[in-house]
């Protein structure tokens, strides 16, 4: 199957980023959200992002016009009917995702592939809520989608080879570098990344080094573009804590215990950039 039209549920940060990546690569997009204001905001975000690429001379004004012409914003799920692939990119809320996926499953034809952009929920579990577990896959893009090359393709227990191969071909058409992952808590990147962030909090709480020196050490010694504590502030300390709690519950292994300092900071409402204060002050 060649995917020429992609439906995207959610016009937020991830949804509009995926829409932009598709449209710039010549793929038709239908971007759905519950409110017209959310759809308009998503389209405006794509337009602004393309303008920045024009300023950097990575895109022409003509290419921007062509890309925007390929994106249809809508609040009507019926507009998904011409898509060969529908990507759910709603908020990371299990109940909400199940509701959306059931709605999509009942609407689109049996040959249509359905994907979720979830960063933490079991693909096998989401697939089981649909009538097409063989045509269901995880397609985990990274933020900001237009800039980040990686897409994790997560195979559920029943995902078929044909489904995987069609979605992999699309990811490559979008200029991404997909990696194939089995369904497991955190998949690959977050499974390694978030425990590393948690360990940085242990190092900080034990007074081994200052936050600045911990981050400098990881940037200069491991060639990371941003230190783990600054990254935690960017992600949100509450999100980091929630992920660690999921790992601890699902793996039952004490190595995933959240650092008490991380728990304390979240309890105090110091969640990072979004609250103006986390490990650092903004």
Short mmCIF file of C-alpha atoms in Angstrom, two decimals:
data_model
loop_
_atom_site.label_atom_id
_atom_site.label_comp_id
_atom_site.label_asym_id
_atom_site.label_seq_id
_atom_site.Cartn_x
_atom_site.Cartn_y
_atom_site.Cartn_z
CA UNK A 1 0.00 0.00 0.00
CA UNK A 2 1.25 3.49 -0.89
CA UNK A 3 0.09 6.15 1.54
CA UNK A 4 -0.92 9.34 -0.28
CA UNK A 5 -3.35 10.89 2.22
CA UNK A 6 -2.87 10.95 5.98
CA UNK A 7 -5.54 11.80 8.54
CA UNK A 8 -4.26 13.34 11.78
CA UNK A 9 -6.37 13.55 14.93
CA UNK A 10 -5.17 16.51 16.98
CA UNK A 11 -3.94 19.92 15.78
CA UNK A 12 -1.68 20.57 18.78
CA UNK A 13 2.12 20.59 18.90
CA UNK A 14 2.58 17.01 17.67
CA UNK A 15 -0.38 16.94 15.28
CA UNK A 16 0.49 20.13 13.41
CA UNK A 17 4.16 19.11 13.33
CA UNK A 18 3.28 15.78 11.69
CA UNK A 19 0.96 17.64 9.29
CA UNK A 20 3.80 19.96 8.29
CA UNK A 21 6.25 17.08 7.74
CA UNK A 22 3.69 15.31 5.52
CA UNK A 23 2.68 18.36 3.48
CA UNK A 24 6.26 19.51 2.81
CA UNK A 25 6.90 16.00 1.44
CA UNK A 26 3.90 16.18 -0.92
CA UNK A 27 1.51 14.05 1.16
CA UNK A 28 -2.12 15.17 1.48
CA UNK A 29 -3.26 15.80 5.07
CA UNK A 30 -6.60 16.06 6.84
CA UNK A 31 -5.99 17.53 10.32
CA UNK A 32 -8.90 17.10 12.74
CA UNK A 33 -9.57 18.68 16.12
CA UNK A 34 -12.69 19.10 18.25
CA UNK A 35 -12.85 22.91 17.98
CA UNK A 36 -12.36 25.13 14.93
CA UNK A 37 -10.17 27.45 17.05
CA UNK A 38 -7.76 24.55 17.69
CA UNK A 39 -7.68 23.71 13.96
CA UNK A 40 -7.01 27.37 13.06
CA UNK A 41 -4.24 27.61 15.66
CA UNK A 42 -2.64 24.43 14.28
CA UNK A 43 -2.72 25.76 10.71
CA UNK A 44 -1.28 29.12 11.87
CA UNK A 45 1.54 27.27 13.67
CA UNK A 46 2.42 25.38 10.47
CA UNK A 47 2.40 28.63 8.48
CA UNK A 48 4.71 30.33 11.00
CA UNK A 49 7.04 27.35 11.06
CA UNK A 50 7.28 27.37 7.24
CA UNK A 51 8.00 31.13 7.33
CA UNK A 52 11.00 30.45 9.61
CA UNK A 53 12.28 27.87 7.10
CA UNK A 54 11.94 30.46 4.32
CA UNK A 55 14.00 32.93 6.39
CA UNK A 56 16.69 30.25 6.80
CA UNK A 57 16.52 29.69 3.01
CA UNK A 58 15.56 26.02 3.51
CA UNK A 59 12.22 26.53 1.74
CA UNK A 60 10.84 28.86 -0.94
CA UNK A 61 7.62 30.89 -0.71
CA UNK A 62 6.22 28.72 -3.54
CA UNK A 63 6.98 25.54 -1.56
CA UNK A 64 5.20 27.01 1.47
CA UNK A 65 2.09 27.77 -0.61
CA UNK A 66 2.16 24.26 -2.10
CA UNK A 67 2.53 22.65 1.35
CA UNK A 68 -0.32 24.64 2.93
CA UNK A 69 -2.57 23.74 -0.03
CA UNK A 70 -2.12 20.05 0.89
CA UNK A 71 -3.44 20.50 4.46
CA UNK A 72 -7.17 20.49 5.09
CA UNK A 73 -8.23 21.51 8.59
CA UNK A 74 -11.54 20.13 9.85
CA UNK A 75 -13.67 19.37 12.90
CA UNK A 76 -15.57 16.61 11.04
CA UNK A 77 -14.34 13.02 11.36
CA UNK A 78 -16.12 12.15 8.09
CA UNK A 79 -13.32 14.01 6.29
CA UNK A 80 -10.97 11.13 7.21
CA UNK A 81 -12.67 8.79 4.75
CA UNK A 82 -10.15 9.31 1.92
CA UNK A 83 -7.07 8.60 4.05
CA UNK A 84 -4.96 5.44 3.78
CA UNK A 85 -3.44 6.11 7.22
CA UNK A 86 -4.94 7.83 10.28
CA UNK A 87 -2.55 8.97 13.02
CA UNK A 88 -3.98 9.68 16.47
CA UNK A 89 -1.94 12.53 18.01
CA UNK A 90 -4.18 13.56 20.89
CA UNK A 91 -3.11 14.32 24.48
CA UNK A 92 -1.36 11.47 26.33
CA UNK A 93 -4.56 10.31 28.02
CA UNK A 94 -5.46 6.61 27.83
CA UNK A 95 -9.27 7.00 27.99
CA UNK A 96 -9.26 9.81 25.42
CA UNK A 97 -7.10 7.83 23.00
CA UNK A 98 -9.36 4.76 23.29
CA UNK A 99 -12.44 6.90 22.61
CA UNK A 100 -10.83 8.48 19.50
CA UNK A 101 -9.52 5.17 18.17
CA UNK A 102 -12.91 3.47 18.48
CA UNK A 103 -14.51 6.39 16.63
CA UNK A 104 -11.93 6.23 13.83
CA UNK A 105 -12.15 2.43 13.62
CA UNK A 106 -15.92 2.55 13.04
CA UNK A 107 -15.61 5.28 10.42
CA UNK A 108 -12.77 4.30 8.06
CA UNK A 109 -12.59 1.28 5.76
CA UNK A 110 -11.06 -2.02 6.95
CA UNK A 111 -8.01 -1.56 4.69
CA UNK A 112 -6.99 1.73 6.40
CA UNK A 113 -3.98 1.65 8.74
CA UNK A 114 -4.44 3.31 12.13
CA UNK A 115 -1.46 4.57 14.14
CA UNK A 116 -0.95 6.22 17.53
CA UNK A 117 1.70 8.81 18.32
CA UNK A 118 1.68 7.74 21.99
CA UNK A 119 4.95 8.00 23.89
CA UNK A 120 4.01 5.60 26.69
CA UNK A 121 0.75 3.64 26.20
CA UNK A 122 0.83 -0.02 25.11
CA UNK A 123 0.32 -0.33 21.35
CA UNK A 124 -1.01 -3.89 21.81
CA UNK A 125 -3.61 -2.58 24.26
CA UNK A 126 -4.68 0.30 21.98
CA UNK A 127 -4.83 -2.04 18.97
CA UNK A 128 -7.10 -4.43 20.88
CA UNK A 129 -9.71 -1.65 21.16
CA UNK A 130 -10.03 -1.67 17.34
CA UNK A 131 -11.25 -4.22 14.79
CA UNK A 132 -7.88 -4.09 12.96
CA UNK A 133 -5.02 -5.03 15.36
CA UNK A 134 -3.00 -6.27 12.36
CA UNK A 135 -3.33 -2.82 10.75
CA UNK A 136 -2.49 -0.88 13.91
CA UNK A 137 0.97 0.48 14.79
CA UNK A 138 2.74 2.97 17.00
CA UNK A 139 4.27 5.92 15.15
CA UNK A 140 6.11 7.92 17.81
CA UNK A 141 7.40 11.21 16.41
CA UNK A 142 9.73 13.43 18.43
CA UNK A 143 9.25 17.12 19.21
CA UNK A 144 9.75 19.39 17.27
CA UNK A 145 8.53 17.05 14.53
CA UNK A 146 9.73 19.13 11.52
CA UNK A 147 13.31 19.14 12.90
CA UNK A 148 13.71 15.73 14.57
CA UNK A 149 14.73 12.86 12.28
CA UNK A 150 13.62 9.98 14.49
CA UNK A 151 10.33 8.07 14.34
CA UNK A 152 9.89 5.01 16.56
CA UNK A 153 7.72 2.44 14.75
CA UNK A 154 6.21 0.31 17.52
CA UNK A 155 4.86 -3.09 16.55
CA UNK A 156 1.98 -4.35 18.64
CA UNK A 157 1.64 -8.09 19.24
CA UNK A 158 -0.49 -8.49 16.09
CA UNK A 159 0.90 -5.74 13.81
CA UNK A 160 1.44 -7.23 10.33
CA UNK A 161 4.60 -6.94 8.24
CA UNK A 162 2.61 -5.18 5.49
CA UNK A 163 1.43 -2.52 7.97
CA UNK A 164 4.94 -1.98 9.31
CA UNK A 165 6.45 -1.77 5.82
CA UNK A 166 3.86 0.73 4.52
CA UNK A 167 4.32 3.04 7.51
CA UNK A 168 8.12 2.71 7.36
CA UNK A 169 8.01 3.74 3.67
CA UNK A 170 5.93 6.79 4.57
CA UNK A 171 8.33 7.78 7.39
CA UNK A 172 11.23 7.59 4.93
CA UNK A 173 9.27 9.66 2.38
CA UNK A 174 8.92 12.33 5.10
CA UNK A 175 12.72 12.41 5.36
CA UNK A 176 12.67 10.65 8.74
CA UNK A 177 14.92 7.84 9.99
CA UNK A 178 12.59 5.21 11.47
CA UNK A 179 13.66 2.56 13.97
CA UNK A 180 11.56 -0.56 14.61
CA UNK A 181 10.66 -1.30 18.21
CA UNK A 182 8.72 -4.05 20.01
CA UNK A 183 5.89 -2.97 22.27
CA UNK A 184 7.26 -2.37 25.80
CA UNK A 185 6.92 0.41 28.40
CA UNK A 186 8.76 3.52 27.15
CA UNK A 187 9.71 1.81 23.88
CA UNK A 188 13.44 2.57 23.26
CA UNK A 189 14.33 6.24 23.59
CA UNK A 190 12.29 7.16 26.68
CA UNK A 191 13.15 3.82 28.33
CA UNK A 192 16.82 4.90 28.30
CA UNK A 193 16.40 8.68 28.54
CA UNK A 194 14.04 9.14 31.49
CA UNK A 195 15.94 6.83 33.91
CA UNK A 196 19.08 8.79 32.97
CA UNK A 197 17.30 12.03 33.93
CA UNK A 198 16.14 10.37 37.17
CA UNK A 199 19.74 9.35 37.94
CA UNK A 200 20.85 12.96 37.41
CA UNK A 201 18.39 13.95 40.16
CA UNK A 202 19.94 11.34 42.48
CA UNK A 203 23.42 12.78 41.77
CA UNK A 204 22.08 16.28 42.48
CA UNK A 205 20.28 15.22 45.68
CA UNK A 206 23.41 13.48 47.01
CA UNK A 207 25.34 16.74 46.62
CA UNK A 208 27.91 15.13 44.29
CA UNK A 209 27.90 18.18 41.98
CA UNK A 210 25.86 21.29 41.24
CA UNK A 211 23.09 21.19 38.64
CA UNK A 212 25.21 23.34 36.32
CA UNK A 213 28.21 20.99 36.62
CA UNK A 214 26.09 17.85 36.15
CA UNK A 215 24.64 19.31 32.95
CA UNK A 216 28.04 20.58 31.76
CA UNK A 217 29.53 17.13 32.40
CA UNK A 218 26.93 15.36 30.28
CA UNK A 219 27.10 17.97 27.50
CA UNK A 220 30.88 18.02 27.29
CA UNK A 221 31.56 14.39 28.19
CA UNK A 222 28.74 12.71 26.26
CA UNK A 223 28.23 15.29 23.51
CA UNK A 224 24.60 15.87 24.49
CA UNK A 225 23.12 19.14 23.17
CA UNK A 226 21.40 19.81 26.51
CA UNK A 227 22.11 18.50 30.02
CA UNK A 228 19.67 16.03 31.65
CA UNK A 229 18.47 18.46 34.34
CA UNK A 230 17.82 21.28 31.86
CA UNK A 231 16.07 18.72 29.65
CA UNK A 232 13.90 17.66 32.60
CA UNK A 233 12.84 21.29 33.04
CA UNK A 234 11.94 21.41 29.34
CA UNK A 235 9.94 18.15 29.41
CA UNK A 236 8.29 18.96 32.75
CA UNK A 237 9.31 17.38 36.05
CA UNK A 238 5.77 16.06 36.52
CA UNK A 239 6.01 14.23 33.18
CA UNK A 240 9.40 12.72 34.11
CA UNK A 241 7.99 11.56 37.46
CA UNK A 242 4.87 10.06 35.85
CA UNK A 243 7.00 8.09 33.37
CA UNK A 244 9.22 6.70 36.15
CA UNK A 245 6.12 5.67 38.12
CA UNK A 246 4.78 3.82 35.05
CA UNK A 247 8.11 1.97 34.65
CA UNK A 248 8.22 1.03 38.34
CA UNK A 249 4.65 -0.30 38.19
CA UNK A 250 5.00 -2.16 34.88
CA UNK A 251 8.49 -3.62 35.31
CA UNK A 252 8.31 -4.13 39.08
CA UNK A 253 12.04 -3.38 39.26
CA UNK A 254 13.41 -1.05 41.97
CA UNK A 255 15.93 0.45 39.52
CA UNK A 256 13.00 2.53 38.21
CA UNK A 257 12.21 4.11 41.61
CA UNK A 258 11.73 7.88 41.20
CA UNK A 259 14.30 10.05 42.99
CA UNK A 260 12.81 11.53 46.22
CA UNK A 261 14.09 15.00 45.19
CA UNK A 262 12.15 14.76 41.92
CA UNK A 263 9.01 13.81 43.88
CA UNK A 264 9.52 16.70 46.31
CA UNK A 265 9.97 19.27 43.53
CA UNK A 266 6.81 18.07 41.77
CA UNK A 267 4.90 18.19 45.09
CA UNK A 268 6.12 21.78 45.51
CA UNK A 269 4.81 22.70 42.06
CA UNK A 270 8.29 23.39 40.64
CA UNK A 271 7.69 21.63 37.33
CA UNK A 272 10.27 23.35 35.09
CA UNK A 273 9.90 25.92 32.35
CA UNK A 274 6.11 25.81 32.30
CA UNK A 275 5.92 27.03 35.92
CA UNK A 276 8.94 29.35 35.69
CA UNK A 277 10.95 27.25 38.10
CA UNK A 278 12.30 23.69 38.21
CA UNK A 279 15.94 22.76 38.67
CA UNK A 280 16.64 26.21 37.20
CA UNK A 281 14.69 29.51 37.35
CA UNK A 282 13.22 30.92 34.12
#
